[in-house]
mmCIF file of C-alpha atoms in Angstrom:
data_model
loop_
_atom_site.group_PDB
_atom_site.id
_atom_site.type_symbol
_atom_site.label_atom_id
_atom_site.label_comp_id
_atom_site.label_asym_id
_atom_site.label_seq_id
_atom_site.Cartn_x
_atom_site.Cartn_y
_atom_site.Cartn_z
ATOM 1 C CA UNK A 17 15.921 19.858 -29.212
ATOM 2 C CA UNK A 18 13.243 21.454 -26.642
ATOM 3 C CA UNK A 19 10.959 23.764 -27.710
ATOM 4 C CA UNK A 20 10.762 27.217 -26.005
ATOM 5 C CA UNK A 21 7.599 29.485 -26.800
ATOM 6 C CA UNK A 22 7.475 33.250 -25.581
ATOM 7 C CA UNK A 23 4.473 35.588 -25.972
ATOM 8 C CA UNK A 24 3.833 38.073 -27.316
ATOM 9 C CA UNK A 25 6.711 38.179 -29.508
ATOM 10 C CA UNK A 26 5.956 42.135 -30.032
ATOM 11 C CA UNK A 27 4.277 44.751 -27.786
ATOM 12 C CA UNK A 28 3.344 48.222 -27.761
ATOM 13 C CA UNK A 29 2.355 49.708 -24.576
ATOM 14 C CA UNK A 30 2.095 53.159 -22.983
ATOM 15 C CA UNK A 31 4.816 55.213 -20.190
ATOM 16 C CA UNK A 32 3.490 54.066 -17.173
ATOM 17 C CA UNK A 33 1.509 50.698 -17.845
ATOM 18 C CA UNK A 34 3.132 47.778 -17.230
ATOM 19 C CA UNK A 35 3.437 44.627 -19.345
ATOM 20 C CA UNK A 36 3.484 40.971 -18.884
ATOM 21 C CA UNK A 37 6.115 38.798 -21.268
ATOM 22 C CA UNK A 38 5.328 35.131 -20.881
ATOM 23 C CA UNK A 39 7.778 31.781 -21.139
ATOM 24 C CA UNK A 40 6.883 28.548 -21.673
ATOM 25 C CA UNK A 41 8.983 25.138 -21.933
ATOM 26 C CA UNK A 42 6.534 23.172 -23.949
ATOM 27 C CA UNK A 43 8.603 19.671 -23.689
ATOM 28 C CA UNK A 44 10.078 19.531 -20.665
ATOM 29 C CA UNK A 45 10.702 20.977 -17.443
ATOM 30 C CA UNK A 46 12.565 24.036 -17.364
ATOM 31 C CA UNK A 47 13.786 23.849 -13.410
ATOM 32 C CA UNK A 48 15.898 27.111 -14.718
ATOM 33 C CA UNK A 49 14.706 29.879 -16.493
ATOM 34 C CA UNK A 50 16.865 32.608 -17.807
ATOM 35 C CA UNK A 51 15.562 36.237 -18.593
ATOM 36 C CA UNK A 52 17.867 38.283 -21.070
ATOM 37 C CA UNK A 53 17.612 41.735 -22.626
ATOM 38 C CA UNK A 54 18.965 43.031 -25.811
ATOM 39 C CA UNK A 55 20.292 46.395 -27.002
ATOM 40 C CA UNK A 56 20.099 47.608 -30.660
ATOM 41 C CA UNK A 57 23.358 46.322 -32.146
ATOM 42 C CA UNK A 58 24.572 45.090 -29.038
ATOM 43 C CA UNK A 59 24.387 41.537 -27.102
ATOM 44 C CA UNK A 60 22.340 39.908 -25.108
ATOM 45 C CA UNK A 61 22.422 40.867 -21.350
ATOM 46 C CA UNK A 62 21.705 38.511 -18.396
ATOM 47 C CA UNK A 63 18.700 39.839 -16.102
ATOM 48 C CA UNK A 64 17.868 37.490 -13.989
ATOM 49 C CA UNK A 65 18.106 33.940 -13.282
ATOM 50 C CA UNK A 66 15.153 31.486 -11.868
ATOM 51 C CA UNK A 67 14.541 28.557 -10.416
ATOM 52 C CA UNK A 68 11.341 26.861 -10.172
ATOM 53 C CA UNK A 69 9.436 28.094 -6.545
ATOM 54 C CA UNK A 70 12.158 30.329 -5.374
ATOM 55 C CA UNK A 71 12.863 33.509 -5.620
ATOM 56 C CA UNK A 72 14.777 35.222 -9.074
ATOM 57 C CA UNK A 73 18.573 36.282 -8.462
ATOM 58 C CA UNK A 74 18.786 39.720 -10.194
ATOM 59 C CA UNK A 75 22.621 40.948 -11.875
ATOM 60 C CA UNK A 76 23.993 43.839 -10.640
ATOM 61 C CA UNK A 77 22.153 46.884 -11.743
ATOM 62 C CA UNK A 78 18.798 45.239 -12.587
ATOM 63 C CA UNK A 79 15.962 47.019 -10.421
ATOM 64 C CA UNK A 80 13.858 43.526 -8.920
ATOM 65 C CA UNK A 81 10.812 45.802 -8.626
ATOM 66 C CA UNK A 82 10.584 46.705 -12.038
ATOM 67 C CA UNK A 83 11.696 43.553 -13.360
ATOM 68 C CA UNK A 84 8.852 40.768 -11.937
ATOM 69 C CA UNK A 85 10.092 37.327 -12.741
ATOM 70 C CA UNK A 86 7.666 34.706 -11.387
ATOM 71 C CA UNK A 87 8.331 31.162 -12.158
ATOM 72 C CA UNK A 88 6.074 29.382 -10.089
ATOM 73 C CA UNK A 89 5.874 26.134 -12.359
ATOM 74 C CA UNK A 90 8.644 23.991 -14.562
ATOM 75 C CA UNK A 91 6.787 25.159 -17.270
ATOM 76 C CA UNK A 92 6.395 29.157 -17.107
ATOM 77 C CA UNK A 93 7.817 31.588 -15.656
ATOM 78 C CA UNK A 94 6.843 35.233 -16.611
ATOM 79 C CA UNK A 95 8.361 39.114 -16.827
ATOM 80 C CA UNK A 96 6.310 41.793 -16.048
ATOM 81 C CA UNK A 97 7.923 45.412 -16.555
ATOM 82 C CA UNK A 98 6.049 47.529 -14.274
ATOM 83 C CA UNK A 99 5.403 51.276 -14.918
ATOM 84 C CA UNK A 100 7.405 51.457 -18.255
ATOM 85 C CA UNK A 101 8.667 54.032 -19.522
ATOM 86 C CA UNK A 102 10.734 54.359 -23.177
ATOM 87 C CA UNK A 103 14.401 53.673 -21.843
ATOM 88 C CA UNK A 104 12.642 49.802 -21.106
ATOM 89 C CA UNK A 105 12.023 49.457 -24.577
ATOM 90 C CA UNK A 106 13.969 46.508 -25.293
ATOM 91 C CA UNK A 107 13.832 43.271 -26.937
ATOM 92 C CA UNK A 108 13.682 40.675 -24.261
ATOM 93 C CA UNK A 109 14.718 37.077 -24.185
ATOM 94 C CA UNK A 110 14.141 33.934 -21.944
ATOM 95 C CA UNK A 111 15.754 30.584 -22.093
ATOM 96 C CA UNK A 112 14.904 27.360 -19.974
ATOM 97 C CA UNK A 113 16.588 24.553 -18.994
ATOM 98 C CA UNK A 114 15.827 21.121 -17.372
ATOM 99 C CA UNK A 115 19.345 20.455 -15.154
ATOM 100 C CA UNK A 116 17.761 17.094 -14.857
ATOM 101 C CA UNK A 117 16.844 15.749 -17.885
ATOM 102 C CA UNK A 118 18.873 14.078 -21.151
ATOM 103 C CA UNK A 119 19.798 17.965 -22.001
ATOM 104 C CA UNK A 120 22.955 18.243 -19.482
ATOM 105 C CA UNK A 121 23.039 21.895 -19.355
ATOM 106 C CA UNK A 122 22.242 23.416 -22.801
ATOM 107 C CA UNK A 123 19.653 26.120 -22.388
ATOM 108 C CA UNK A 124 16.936 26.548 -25.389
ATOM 109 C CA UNK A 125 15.961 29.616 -26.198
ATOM 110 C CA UNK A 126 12.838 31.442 -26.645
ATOM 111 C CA UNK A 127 11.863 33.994 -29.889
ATOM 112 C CA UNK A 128 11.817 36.924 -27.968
ATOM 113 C CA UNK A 129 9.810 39.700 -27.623
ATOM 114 C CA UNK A 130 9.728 43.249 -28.874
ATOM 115 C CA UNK A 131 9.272 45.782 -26.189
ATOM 116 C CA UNK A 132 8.082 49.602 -27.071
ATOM 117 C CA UNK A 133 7.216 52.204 -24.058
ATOM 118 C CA UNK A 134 5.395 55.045 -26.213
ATOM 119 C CA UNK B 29 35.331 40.420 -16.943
ATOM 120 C CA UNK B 30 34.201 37.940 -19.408
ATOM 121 C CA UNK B 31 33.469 39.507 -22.934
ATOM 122 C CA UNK B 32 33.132 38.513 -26.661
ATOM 123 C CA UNK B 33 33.784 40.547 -29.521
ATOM 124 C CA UNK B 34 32.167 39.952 -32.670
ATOM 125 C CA UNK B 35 32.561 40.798 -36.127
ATOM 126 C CA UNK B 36 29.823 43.491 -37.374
ATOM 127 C CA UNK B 37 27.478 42.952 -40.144
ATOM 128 C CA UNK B 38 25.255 43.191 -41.656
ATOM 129 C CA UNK B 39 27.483 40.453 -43.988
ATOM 130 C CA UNK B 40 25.629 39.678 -47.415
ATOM 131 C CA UNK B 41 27.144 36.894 -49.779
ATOM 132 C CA UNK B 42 25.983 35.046 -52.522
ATOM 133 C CA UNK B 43 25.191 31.696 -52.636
ATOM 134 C CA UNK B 44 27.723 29.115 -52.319
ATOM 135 C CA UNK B 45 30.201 31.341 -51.503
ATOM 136 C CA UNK B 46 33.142 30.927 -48.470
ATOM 137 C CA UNK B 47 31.383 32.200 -44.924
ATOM 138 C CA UNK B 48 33.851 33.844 -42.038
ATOM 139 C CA UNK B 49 32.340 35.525 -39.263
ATOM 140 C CA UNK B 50 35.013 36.631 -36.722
ATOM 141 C CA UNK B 51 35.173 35.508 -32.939
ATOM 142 C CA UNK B 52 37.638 36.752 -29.860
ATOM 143 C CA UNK B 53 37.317 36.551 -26.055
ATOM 144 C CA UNK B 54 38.503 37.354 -22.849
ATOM 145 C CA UNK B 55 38.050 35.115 -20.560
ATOM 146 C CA UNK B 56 39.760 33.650 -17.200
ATOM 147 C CA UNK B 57 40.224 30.339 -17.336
ATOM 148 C CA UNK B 58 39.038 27.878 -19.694
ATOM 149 C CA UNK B 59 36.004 28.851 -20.787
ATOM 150 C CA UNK B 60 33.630 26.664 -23.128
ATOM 151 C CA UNK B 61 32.755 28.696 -26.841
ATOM 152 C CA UNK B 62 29.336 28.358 -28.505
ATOM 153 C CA UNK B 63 27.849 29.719 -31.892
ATOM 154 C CA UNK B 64 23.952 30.259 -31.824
ATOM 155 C CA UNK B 65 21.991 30.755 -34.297
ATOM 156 C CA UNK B 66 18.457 32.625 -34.703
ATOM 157 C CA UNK B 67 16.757 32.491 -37.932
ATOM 158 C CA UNK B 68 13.692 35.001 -38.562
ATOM 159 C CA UNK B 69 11.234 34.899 -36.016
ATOM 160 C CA UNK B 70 12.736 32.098 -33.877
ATOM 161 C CA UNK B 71 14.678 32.011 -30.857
ATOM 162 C CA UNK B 72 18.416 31.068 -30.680
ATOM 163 C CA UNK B 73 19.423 27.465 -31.456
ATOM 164 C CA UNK B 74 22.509 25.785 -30.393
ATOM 165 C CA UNK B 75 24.976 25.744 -33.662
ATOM 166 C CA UNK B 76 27.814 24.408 -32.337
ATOM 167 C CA UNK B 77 30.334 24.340 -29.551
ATOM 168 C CA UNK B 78 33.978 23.637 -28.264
ATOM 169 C CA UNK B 79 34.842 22.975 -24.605
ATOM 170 C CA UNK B 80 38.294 22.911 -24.869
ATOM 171 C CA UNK B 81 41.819 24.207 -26.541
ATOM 172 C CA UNK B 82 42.105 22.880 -30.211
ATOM 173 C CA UNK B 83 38.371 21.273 -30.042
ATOM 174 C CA UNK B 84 36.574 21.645 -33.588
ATOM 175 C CA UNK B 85 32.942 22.146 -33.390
ATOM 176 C CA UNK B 86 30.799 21.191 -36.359
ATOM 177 C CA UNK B 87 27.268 21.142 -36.950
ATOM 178 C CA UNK B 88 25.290 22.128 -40.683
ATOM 179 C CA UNK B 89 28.000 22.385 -42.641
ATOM 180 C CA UNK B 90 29.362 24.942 -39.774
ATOM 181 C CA UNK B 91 33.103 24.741 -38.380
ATOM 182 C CA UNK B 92 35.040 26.550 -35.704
ATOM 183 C CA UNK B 93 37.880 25.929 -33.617
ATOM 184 C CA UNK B 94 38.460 26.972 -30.605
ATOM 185 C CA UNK B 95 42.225 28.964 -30.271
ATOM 186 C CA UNK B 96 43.346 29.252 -27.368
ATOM 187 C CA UNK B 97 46.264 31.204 -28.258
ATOM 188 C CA UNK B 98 44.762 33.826 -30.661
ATOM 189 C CA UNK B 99 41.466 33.483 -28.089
ATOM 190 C CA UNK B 100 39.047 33.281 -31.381
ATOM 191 C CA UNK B 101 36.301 31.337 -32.024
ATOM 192 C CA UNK B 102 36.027 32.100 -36.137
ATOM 193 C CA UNK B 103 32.871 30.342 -37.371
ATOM 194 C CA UNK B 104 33.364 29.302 -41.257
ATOM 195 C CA UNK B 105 31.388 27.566 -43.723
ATOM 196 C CA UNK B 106 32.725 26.614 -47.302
ATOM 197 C CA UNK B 107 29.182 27.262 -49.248
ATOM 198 C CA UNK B 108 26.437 29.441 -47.959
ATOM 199 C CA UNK B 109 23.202 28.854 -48.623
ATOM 200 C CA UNK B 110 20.066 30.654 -48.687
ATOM 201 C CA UNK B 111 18.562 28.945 -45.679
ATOM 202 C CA UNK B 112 21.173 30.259 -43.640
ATOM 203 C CA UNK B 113 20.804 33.750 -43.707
ATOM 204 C CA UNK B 114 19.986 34.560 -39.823
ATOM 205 C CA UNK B 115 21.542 36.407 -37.532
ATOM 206 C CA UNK B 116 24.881 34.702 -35.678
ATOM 207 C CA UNK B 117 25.749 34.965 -31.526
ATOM 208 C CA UNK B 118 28.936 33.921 -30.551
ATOM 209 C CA UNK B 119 28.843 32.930 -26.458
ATOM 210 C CA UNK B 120 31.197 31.969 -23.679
ATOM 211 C CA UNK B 121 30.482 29.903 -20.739
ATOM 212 C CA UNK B 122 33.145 30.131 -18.260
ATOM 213 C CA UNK B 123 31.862 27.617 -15.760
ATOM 214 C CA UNK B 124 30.936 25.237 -18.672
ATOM 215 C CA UNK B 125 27.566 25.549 -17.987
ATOM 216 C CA UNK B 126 24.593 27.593 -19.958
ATOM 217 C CA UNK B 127 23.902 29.502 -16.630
ATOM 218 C CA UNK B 128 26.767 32.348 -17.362
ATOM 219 C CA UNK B 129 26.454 32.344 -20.867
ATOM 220 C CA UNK B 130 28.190 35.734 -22.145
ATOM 221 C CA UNK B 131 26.754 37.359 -25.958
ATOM 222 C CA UNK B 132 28.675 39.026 -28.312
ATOM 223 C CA UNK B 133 26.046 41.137 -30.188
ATOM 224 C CA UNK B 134 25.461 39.356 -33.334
ATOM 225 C CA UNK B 135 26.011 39.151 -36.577
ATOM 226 C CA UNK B 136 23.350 39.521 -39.396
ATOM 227 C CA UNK B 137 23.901 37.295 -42.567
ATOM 228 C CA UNK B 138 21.778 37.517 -45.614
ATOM 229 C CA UNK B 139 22.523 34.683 -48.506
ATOM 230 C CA UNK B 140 21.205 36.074 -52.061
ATOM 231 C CA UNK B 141 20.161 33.990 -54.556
#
């Protein structure tokens, strides 16, 4: 399968800075990128959806300006939580996927990353 | 809505012994099933999936059917090994496709020795 790399795969930051989570297909082109978010003990939660060059579609009840997503090449699209504050600490997940390419639809999945707002 | 309800863990075994990890949904439609997997330190991999009523999916050693009339997705294996201890997602995709994938929250398994 594709390989998915996200960095940093923990961060510590503090209330009010704001942090940049990175994506990267590094086998293919991901012309969809996926941006979940995970609860303690609970599952994963669909942010946002992107598509290479245009803008992200949000789900209901995710704020788009403190949520960034830019995904301005098949190969990386980025999260930036702006002004965090503890409730955003989180662990975050992307996935990609080429809806071109010998993978039909199957999305691969990044490592995650390890959110904590002191 | 679409949801999936998973069985809690943390689930410890010992090696080589019988692996159930429980599976329902709700769901319009037909929706397609999936198992991930994500061992430490990794992101989720593809286990195994079923895109329709009665459909078996098998990958590692790793069965479930998909039951449409109970609407359960049971993963099973007959002997667990070390290697697999990892934490288990079952998903739904009710378009087929991995854009409106839906979680249930995991399942941590640890295989002893």
């Amino acid at each position: 399968g594709a390989v998915v790399s996200q960095h940093p795969s923990r961060v510590i930051c503090k209330s009010g800075t704001s942090v940049k989570i990175e994506c990267r297909s590094l086998d293919f082109q991901a012309t969809t990128m996926f941006w979940y978010r995970q609860f303690p003990k609970q599952s994963l939660m669909l942010m946002a959806t992107s598509n290479e060059g245009s803008k992200a579609t949000y789900e209901q009840g995710v704020e788009k300006d403190k949520f960034l997503i830019n995904h301005a090449s098949l190969t990386l699209s980025t999260l930036t939580v702006t002004s965090a504050h503890p409730e955003d600490s989180s662990f975050y997940i992307c996935s990609a996927r080429d809806n071109r390419g010998a993978f039909g639809t199957e999305a691969f999945f990044g490592q995650g990353t390890r959110l904590t707002v002191v | 809505g679409n949801s999936v309800t998973q069985m809690e863990g943390p689930v410890t075994l010992s090696e080589e012994a019988f692996l159930t990890i429980n599976c329902t949904y709700t769901a319009t439609g037909y929706p397609s099933l999936f198992w991930y997997v994500q061992y430490p330190g990794e992101g989720l991999q593809l286990l195994l999936k079923a895109t329709k009523a009665d459909d078996k999916g098998s990958n590692k050693g790793f069965e479930a059917t998909y039951r449409k009339e109970t609407t359960s997705f049971h993963l099973e294996k007959g002997s667990v090994q070390v290697s697999d201890s990892a934490v288990y997602f079952c998903a739904l995709s009710a378009s087929g496709s991995a854009r409106q994938l839906t979680f249930g929250s995991g399942t941590q398994l640890t295989v002893l020795p």
